[in-house]
PDB file of C-alpha atoms in Angstrom:
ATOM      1  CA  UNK A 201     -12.606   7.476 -11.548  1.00  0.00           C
ATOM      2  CA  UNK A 202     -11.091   3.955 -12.849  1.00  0.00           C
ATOM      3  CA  UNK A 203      -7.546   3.661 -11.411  1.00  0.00           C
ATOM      4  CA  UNK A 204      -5.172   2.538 -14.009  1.00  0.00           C
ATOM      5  CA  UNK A 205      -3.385  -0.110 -11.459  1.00  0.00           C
ATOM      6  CA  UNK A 206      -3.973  -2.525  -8.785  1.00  0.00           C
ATOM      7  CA  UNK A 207      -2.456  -4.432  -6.415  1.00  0.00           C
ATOM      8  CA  UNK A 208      -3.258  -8.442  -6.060  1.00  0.00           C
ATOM      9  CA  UNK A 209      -2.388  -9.953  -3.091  1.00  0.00           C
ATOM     10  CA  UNK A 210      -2.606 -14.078  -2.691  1.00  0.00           C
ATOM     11  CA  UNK A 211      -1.877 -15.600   0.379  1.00  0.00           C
ATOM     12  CA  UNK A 212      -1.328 -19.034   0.495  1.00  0.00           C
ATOM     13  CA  UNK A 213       0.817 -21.941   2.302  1.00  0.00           C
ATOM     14  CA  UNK A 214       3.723 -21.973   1.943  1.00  0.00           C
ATOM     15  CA  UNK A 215       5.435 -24.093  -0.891  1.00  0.00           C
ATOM     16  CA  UNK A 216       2.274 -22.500  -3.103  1.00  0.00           C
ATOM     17  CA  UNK A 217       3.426 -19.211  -4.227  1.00  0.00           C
ATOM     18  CA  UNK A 218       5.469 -20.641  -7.598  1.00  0.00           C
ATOM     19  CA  UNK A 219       1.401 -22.407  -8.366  1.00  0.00           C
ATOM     20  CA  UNK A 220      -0.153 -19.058  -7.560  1.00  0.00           C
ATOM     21  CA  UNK A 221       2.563 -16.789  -9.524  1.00  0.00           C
ATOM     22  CA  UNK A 222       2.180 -19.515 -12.335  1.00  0.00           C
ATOM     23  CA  UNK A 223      -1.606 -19.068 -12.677  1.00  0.00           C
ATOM     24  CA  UNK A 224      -1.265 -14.924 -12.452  1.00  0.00           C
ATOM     25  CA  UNK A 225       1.170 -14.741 -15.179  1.00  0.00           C
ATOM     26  CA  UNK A 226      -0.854 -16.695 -17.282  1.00  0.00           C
ATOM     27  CA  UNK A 227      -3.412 -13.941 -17.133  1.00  0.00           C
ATOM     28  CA  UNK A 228      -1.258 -11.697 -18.227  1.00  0.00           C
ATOM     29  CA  UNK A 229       1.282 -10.598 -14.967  1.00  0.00           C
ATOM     30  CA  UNK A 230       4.599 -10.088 -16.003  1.00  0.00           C
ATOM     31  CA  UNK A 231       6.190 -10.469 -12.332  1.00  0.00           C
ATOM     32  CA  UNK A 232       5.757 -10.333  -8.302  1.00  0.00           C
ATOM     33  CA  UNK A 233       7.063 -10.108  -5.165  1.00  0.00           C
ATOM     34  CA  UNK A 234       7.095 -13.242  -2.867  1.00  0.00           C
ATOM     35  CA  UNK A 235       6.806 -12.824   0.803  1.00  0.00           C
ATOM     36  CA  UNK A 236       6.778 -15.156   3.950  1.00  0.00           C
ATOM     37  CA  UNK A 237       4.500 -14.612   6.677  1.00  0.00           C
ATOM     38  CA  UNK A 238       2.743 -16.672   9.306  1.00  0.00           C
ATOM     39  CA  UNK A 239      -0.895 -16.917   9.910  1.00  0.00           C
ATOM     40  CA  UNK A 240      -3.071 -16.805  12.956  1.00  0.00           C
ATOM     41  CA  UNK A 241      -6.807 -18.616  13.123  1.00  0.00           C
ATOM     42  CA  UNK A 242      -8.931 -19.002  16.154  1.00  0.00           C
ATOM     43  CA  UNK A 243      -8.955 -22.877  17.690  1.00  0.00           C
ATOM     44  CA  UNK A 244     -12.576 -22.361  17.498  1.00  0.00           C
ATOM     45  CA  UNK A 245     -13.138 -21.864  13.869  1.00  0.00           C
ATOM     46  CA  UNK A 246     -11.185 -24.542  13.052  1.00  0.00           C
ATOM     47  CA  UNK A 247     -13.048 -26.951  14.587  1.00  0.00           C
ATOM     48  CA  UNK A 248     -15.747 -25.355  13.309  1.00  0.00           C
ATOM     49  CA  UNK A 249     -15.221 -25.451   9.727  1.00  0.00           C
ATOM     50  CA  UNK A 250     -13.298 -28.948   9.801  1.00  0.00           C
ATOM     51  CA  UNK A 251      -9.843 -27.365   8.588  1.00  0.00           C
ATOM     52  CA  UNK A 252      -5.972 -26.909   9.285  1.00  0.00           C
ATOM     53  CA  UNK A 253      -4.633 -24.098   9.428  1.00  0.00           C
ATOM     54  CA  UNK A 254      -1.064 -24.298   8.149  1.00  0.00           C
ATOM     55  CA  UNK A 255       1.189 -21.361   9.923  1.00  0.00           C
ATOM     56  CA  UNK A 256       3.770 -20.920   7.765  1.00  0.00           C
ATOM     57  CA  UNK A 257       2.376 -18.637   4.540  1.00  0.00           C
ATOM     58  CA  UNK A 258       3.575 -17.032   1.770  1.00  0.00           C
ATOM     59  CA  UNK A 259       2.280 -13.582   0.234  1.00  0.00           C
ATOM     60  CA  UNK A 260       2.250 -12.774  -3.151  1.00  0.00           C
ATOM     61  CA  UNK A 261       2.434  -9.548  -4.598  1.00  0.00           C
ATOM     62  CA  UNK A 262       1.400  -8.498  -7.677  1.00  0.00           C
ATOM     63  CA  UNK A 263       1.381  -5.047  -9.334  1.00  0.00           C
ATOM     64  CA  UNK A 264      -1.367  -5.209 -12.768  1.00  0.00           C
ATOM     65  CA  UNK A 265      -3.237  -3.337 -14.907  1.00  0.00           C
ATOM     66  CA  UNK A 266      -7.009  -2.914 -13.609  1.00  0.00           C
ATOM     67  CA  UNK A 267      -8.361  -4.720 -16.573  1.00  0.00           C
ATOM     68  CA  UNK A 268      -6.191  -7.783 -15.650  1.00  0.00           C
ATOM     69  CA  UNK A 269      -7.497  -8.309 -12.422  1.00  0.00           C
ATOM     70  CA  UNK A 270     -10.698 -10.080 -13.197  1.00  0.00           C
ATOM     71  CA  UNK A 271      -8.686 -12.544 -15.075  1.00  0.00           C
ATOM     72  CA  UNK A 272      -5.804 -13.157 -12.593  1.00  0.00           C
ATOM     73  CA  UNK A 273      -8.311 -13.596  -9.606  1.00  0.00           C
ATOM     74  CA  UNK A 274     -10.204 -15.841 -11.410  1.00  0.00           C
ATOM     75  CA  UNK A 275      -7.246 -18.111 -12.157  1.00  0.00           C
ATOM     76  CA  UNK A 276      -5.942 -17.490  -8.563  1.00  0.00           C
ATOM     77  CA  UNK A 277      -9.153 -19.150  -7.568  1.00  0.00           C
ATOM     78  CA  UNK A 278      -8.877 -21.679  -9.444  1.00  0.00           C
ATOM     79  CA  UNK A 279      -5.282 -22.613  -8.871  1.00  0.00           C
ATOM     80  CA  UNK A 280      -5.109 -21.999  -5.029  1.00  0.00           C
ATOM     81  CA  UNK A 281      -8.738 -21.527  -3.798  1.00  0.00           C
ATOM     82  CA  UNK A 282     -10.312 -22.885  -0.352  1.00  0.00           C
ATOM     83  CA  UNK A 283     -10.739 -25.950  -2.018  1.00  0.00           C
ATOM     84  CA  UNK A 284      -7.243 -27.045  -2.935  1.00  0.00           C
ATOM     85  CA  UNK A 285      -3.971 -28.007  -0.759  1.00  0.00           C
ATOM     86  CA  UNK A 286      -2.835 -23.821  -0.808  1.00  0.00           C
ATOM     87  CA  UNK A 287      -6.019 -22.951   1.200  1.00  0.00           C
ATOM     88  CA  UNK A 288      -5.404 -19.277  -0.359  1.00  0.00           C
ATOM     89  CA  UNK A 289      -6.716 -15.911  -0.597  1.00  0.00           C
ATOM     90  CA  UNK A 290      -6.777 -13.499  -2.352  1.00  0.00           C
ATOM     91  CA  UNK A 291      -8.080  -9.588  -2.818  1.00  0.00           C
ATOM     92  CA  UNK A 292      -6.962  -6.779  -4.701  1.00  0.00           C
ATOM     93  CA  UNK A 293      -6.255  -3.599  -3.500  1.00  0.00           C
ATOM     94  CA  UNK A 294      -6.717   0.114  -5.685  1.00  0.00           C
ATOM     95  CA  UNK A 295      -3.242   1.856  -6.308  1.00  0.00           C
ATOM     96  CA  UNK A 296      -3.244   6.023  -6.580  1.00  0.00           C
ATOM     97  CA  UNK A 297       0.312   6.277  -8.121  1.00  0.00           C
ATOM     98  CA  UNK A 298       2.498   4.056  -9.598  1.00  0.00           C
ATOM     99  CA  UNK A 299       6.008   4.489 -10.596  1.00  0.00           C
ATOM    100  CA  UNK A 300       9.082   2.341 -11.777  1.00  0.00           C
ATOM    101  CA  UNK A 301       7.090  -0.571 -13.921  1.00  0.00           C
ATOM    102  CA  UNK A 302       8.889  -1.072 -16.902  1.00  0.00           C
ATOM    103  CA  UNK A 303       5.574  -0.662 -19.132  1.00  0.00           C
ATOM    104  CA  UNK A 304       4.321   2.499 -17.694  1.00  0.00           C
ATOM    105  CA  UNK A 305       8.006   4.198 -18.626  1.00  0.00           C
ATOM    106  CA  UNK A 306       7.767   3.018 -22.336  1.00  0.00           C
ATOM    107  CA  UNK A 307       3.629   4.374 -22.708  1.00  0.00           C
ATOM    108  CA  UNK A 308       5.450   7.614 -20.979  1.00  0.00           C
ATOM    109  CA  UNK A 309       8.626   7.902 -23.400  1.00  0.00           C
ATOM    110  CA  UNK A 310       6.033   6.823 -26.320  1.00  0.00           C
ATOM    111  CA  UNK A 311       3.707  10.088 -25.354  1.00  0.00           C
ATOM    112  CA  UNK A 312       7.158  12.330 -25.265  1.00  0.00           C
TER     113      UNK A 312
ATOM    114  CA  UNK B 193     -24.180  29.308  34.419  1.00  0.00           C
ATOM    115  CA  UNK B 194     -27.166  27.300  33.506  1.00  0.00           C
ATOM    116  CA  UNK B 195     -28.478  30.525  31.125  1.00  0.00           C
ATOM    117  CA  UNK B 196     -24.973  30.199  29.781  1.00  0.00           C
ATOM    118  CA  UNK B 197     -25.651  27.046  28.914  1.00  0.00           C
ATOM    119  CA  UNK B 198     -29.047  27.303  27.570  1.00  0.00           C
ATOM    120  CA  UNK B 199     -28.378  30.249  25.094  1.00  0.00           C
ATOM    121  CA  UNK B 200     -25.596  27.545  23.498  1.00  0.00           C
ATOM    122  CA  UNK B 201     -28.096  24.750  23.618  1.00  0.00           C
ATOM    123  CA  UNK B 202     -30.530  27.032  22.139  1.00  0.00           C
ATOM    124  CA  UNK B 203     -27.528  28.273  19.233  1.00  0.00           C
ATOM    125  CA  UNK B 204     -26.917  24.947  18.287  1.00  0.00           C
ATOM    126  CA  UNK B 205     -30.795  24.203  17.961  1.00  0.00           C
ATOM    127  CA  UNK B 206     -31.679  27.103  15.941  1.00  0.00           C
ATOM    128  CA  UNK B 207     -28.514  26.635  13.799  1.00  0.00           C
ATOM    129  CA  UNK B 208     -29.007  25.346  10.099  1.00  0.00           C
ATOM    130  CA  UNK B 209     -27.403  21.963   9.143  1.00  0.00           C
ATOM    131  CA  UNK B 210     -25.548  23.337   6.329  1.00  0.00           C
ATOM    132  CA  UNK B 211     -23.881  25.253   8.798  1.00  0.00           C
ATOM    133  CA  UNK B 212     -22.867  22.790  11.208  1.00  0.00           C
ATOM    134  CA  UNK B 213     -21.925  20.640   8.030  1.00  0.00           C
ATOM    135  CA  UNK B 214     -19.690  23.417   6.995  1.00  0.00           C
ATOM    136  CA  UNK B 215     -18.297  24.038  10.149  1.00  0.00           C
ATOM    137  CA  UNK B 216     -17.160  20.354  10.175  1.00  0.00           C
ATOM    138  CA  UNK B 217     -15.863  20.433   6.937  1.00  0.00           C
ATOM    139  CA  UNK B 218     -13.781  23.356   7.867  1.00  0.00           C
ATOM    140  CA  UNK B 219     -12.398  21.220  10.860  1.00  0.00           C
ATOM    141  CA  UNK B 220     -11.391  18.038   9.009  1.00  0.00           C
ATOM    142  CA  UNK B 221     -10.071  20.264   6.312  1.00  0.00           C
ATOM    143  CA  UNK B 222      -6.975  20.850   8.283  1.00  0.00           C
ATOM    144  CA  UNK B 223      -6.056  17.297   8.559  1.00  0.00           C
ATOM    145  CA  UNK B 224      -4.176  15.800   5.701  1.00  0.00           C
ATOM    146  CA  UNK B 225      -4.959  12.341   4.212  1.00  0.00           C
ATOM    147  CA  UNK B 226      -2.084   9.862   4.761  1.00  0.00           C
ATOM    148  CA  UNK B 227      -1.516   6.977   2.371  1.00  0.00           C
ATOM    149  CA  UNK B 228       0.462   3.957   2.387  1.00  0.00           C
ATOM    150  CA  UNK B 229       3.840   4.022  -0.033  1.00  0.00           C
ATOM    151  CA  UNK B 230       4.919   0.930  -0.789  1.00  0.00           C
ATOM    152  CA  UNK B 231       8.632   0.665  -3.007  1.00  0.00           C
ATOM    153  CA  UNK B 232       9.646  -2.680  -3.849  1.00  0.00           C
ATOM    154  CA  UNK B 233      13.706  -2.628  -4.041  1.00  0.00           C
ATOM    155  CA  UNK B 234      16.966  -4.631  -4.633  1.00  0.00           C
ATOM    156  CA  UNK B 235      17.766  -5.852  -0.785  1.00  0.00           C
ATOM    157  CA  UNK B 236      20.987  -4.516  -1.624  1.00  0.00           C
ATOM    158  CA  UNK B 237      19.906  -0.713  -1.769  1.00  0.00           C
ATOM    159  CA  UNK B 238      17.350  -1.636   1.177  1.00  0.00           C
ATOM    160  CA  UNK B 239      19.322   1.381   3.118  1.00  0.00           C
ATOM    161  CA  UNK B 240      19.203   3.776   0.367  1.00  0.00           C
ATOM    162  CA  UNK B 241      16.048   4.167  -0.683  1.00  0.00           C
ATOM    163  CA  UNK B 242      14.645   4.109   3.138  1.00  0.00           C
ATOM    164  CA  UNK B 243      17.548   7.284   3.790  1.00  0.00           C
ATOM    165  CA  UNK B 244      15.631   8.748   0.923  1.00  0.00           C
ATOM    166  CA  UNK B 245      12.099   8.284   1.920  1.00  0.00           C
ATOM    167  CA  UNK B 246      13.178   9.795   5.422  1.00  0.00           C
ATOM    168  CA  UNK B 247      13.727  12.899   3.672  1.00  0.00           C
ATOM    169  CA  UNK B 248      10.296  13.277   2.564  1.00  0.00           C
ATOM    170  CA  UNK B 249       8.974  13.611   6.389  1.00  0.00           C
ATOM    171  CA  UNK B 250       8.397  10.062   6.376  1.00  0.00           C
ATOM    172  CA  UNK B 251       8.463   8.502  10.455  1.00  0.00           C
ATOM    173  CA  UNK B 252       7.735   4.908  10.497  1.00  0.00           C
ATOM    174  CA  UNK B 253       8.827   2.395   7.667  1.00  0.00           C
ATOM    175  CA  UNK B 254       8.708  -1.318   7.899  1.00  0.00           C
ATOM    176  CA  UNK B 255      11.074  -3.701   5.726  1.00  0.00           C
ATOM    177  CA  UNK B 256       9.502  -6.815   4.765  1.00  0.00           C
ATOM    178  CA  UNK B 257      12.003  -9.560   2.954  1.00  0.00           C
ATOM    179  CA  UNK B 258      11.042 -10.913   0.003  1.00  0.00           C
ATOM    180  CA  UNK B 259      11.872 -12.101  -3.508  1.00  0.00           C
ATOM    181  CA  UNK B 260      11.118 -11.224  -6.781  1.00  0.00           C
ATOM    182  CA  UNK B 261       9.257 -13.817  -9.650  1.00  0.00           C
ATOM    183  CA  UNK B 262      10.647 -12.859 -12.740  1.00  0.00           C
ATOM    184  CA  UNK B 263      12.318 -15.502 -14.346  1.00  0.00           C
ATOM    185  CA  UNK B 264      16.868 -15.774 -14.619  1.00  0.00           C
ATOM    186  CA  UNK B 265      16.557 -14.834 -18.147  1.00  0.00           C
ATOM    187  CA  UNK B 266      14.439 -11.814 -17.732  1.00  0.00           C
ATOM    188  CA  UNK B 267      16.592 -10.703 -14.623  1.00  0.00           C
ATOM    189  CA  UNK B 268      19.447 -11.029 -16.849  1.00  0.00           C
ATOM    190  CA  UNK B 269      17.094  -8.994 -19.817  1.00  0.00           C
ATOM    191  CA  UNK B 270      16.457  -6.235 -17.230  1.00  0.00           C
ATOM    192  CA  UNK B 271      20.235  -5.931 -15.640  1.00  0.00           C
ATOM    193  CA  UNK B 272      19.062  -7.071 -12.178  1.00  0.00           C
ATOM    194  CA  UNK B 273      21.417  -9.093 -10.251  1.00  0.00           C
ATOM    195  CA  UNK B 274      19.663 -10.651  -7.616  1.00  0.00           C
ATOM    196  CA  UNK B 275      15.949 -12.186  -7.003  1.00  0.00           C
ATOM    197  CA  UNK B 276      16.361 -11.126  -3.247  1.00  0.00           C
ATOM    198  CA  UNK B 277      14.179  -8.273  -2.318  1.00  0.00           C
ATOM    199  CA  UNK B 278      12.859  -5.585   0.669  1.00  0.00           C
ATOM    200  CA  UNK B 279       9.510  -4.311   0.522  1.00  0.00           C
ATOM    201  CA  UNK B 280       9.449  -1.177   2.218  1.00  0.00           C
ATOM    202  CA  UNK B 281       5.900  -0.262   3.687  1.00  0.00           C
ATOM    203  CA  UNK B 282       5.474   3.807   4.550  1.00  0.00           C
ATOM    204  CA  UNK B 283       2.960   5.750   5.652  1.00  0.00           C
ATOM    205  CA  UNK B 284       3.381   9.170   3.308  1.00  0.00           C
ATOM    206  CA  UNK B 285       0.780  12.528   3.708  1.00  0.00           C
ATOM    207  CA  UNK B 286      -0.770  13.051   0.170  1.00  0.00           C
ATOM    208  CA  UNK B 287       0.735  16.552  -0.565  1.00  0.00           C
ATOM    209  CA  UNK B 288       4.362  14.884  -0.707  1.00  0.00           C
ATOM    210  CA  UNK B 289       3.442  11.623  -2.852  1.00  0.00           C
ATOM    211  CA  UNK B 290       3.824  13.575  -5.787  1.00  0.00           C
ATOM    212  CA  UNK B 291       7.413  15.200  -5.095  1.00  0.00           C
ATOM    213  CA  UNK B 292       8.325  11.656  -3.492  1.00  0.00           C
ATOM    214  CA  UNK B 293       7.423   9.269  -6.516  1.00  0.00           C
ATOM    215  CA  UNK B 294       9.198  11.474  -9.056  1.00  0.00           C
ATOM    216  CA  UNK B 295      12.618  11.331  -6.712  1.00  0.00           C
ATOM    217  CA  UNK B 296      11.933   7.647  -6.625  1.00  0.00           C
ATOM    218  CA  UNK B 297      11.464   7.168 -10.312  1.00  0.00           C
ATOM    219  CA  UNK B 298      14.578   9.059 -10.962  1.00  0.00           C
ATOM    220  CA  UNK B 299      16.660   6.993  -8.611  1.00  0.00           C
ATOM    221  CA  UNK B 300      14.793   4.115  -9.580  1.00  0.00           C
ATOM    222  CA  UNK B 301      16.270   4.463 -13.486  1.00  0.00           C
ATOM    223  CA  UNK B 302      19.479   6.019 -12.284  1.00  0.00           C
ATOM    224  CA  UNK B 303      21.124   4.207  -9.565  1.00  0.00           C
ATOM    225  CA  UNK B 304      23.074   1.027 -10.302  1.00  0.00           C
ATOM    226  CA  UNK B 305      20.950  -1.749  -8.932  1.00  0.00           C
ATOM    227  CA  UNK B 306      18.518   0.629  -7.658  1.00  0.00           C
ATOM    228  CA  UNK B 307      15.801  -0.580 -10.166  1.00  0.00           C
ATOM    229  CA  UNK B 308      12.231  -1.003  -8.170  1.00  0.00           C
ATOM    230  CA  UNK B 309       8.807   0.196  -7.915  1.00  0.00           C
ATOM    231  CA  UNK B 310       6.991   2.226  -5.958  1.00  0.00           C
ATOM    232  CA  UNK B 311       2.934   2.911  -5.580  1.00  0.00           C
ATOM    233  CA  UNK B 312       0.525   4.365  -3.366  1.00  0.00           C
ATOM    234  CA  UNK B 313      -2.558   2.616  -1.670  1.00  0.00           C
ATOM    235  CA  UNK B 314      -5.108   4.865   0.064  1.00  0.00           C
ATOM    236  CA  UNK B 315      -6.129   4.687   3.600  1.00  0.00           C
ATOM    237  CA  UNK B 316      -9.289   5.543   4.837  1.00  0.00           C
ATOM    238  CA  UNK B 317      -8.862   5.448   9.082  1.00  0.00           C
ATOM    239  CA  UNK B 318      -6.667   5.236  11.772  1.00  0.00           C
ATOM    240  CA  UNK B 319      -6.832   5.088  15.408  1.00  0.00           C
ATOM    241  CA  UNK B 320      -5.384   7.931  17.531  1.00  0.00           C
ATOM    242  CA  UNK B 321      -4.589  11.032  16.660  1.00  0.00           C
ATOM    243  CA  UNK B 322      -0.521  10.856  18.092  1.00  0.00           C
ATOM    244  CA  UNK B 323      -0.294   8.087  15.695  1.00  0.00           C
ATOM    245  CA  UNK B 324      -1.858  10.274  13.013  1.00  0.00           C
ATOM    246  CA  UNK B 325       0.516  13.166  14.160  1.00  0.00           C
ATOM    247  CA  UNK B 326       3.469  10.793  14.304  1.00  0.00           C
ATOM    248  CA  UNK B 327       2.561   9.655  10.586  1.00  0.00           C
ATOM    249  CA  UNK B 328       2.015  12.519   9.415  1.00  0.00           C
ATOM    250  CA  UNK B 329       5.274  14.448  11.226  1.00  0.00           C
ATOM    251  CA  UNK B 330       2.410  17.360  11.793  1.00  0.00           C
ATOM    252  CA  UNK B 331       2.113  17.646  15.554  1.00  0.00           C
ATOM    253  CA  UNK B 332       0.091  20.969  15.537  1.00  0.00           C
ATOM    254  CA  UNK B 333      -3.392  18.579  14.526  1.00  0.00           C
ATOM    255  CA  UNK B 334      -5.216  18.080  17.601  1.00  0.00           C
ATOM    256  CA  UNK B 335      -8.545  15.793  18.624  1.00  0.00           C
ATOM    257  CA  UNK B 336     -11.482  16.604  15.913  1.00  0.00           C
ATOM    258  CA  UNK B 337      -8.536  17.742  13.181  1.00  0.00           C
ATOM    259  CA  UNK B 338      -8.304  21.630  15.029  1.00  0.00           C
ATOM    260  CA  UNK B 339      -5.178  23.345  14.977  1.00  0.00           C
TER     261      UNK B 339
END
């Protein structure tokens, strides 16, 4: 069964979350939740792979329809991919139940 | 002792799969899926709303500090004072996610400032089973989900 909602998370560096809300909303989010956090890579792999890895991140959480998601990834790729300055990440994750978004309580009071 | 052992050896041999399958099946039933309830709230009412998820047999929460995106003029459209907010992460047993959200939404649309959301991720594993009983609150599920 197609779950109505998902949840998009983007991690980046920090100082990238207002590029990586930016590129999400113009997909079609309406908001998120911004997060700090600190990352962890092995000494190894970074040799390995020639990169950085910056510590300080920043998490972005967004709550979307499932149909969005395509669309917001895709412009989260663009916008903060591997291959510019955000070195970001991002995944979505399925949602069972949602409650509290502002759209979901007008579909319900439009059904009543 | 070793015929003992033999006639059990030999039981399990001769036994269909669709038995043994169902016999499993009957063992996992008792355990109860866990997911993970995550409510995004005003800092504020950071207290509140993890009082109220206590009261749905919820053990462990974690408060992560955050901030919201929306912009000063929709906060201002939507009545919320502040951008600052706590993202509680809880580990909730599926029967009581339904009874849980609907308190949630309530408060969510009734208490001042107490506007948020609130959804529920599955979870397919976890390691140990006192970690499973502690997340759960059910302490009477023992190795291989028995009773």
């Amino acid at each position: 069964m197609k779950k109505a909602y998902k949840c998009v998370l983007a991690i980046v560096n920090t100082g990238f979350s207002e590029v990586a809300m930016e590129s999400a909303k113009s997909a079609g989010a309406t908001g998120g939740t911004i997060l700090t956090a600190r990352g962890t890579a092995s000494k190894e792999a970074e040799k390995f792979f020639n990169i950085s890895i910056q510590p300080e991140k920043e998490i972005v959480m967004i709550l979307c329809k499932t149909d969005l998601v395509d669309g917001i990834l895709n412009n989260l790729y663009k916008a903060i991919g591997s291959s510019t300055q955000a070195q970001g990440i991002a995944f979505a994750l399925p949602v069972d139940e949602v409650c509290g978004l502002e759209e979901k309580i007008k579909e319900e009071n439009q059904q009543k | 002792m070793p015929s003992r052992l033999i006639k059990k050896v030999a039981e399990t041999i001769t036994k269909k799969p669709s038995a043994i399958k169902e016999e499993n099946k009957k063992e996992v039933s008792n355990v109860r899926k866990l997911k993970i309830l995550i409510t995004v709230v005003d800092r504020s009412k950071t207290m509140f709303y993890e009082d109220l998820l206590e009261s749905f047999e919820i053990n462990v929460q974690m408060v992560l500090y955050g901030h919201g995106t929306a912009s000063s003029q929709m906060r201002a459209l939507l009545g919320v004072a502040e951008g600052d907010k706590s993202v509680i992460i809880s580990f909730i047993r599926e029967d009581k996610v339904k009874e849980t959200l609907e308190v949630l939404s309530e408060k969510f649309k009734k208490v001042r400032n107490g506007k948020g959301i609130a959804y529920t991720i599955p979870l397919d594993s976890i390691i140990g089973v006192a970690m499973y009983q502690l997340l759960s609150n059910d302490r009477t599920i023992k190795e291989g989900g028995k009773k």
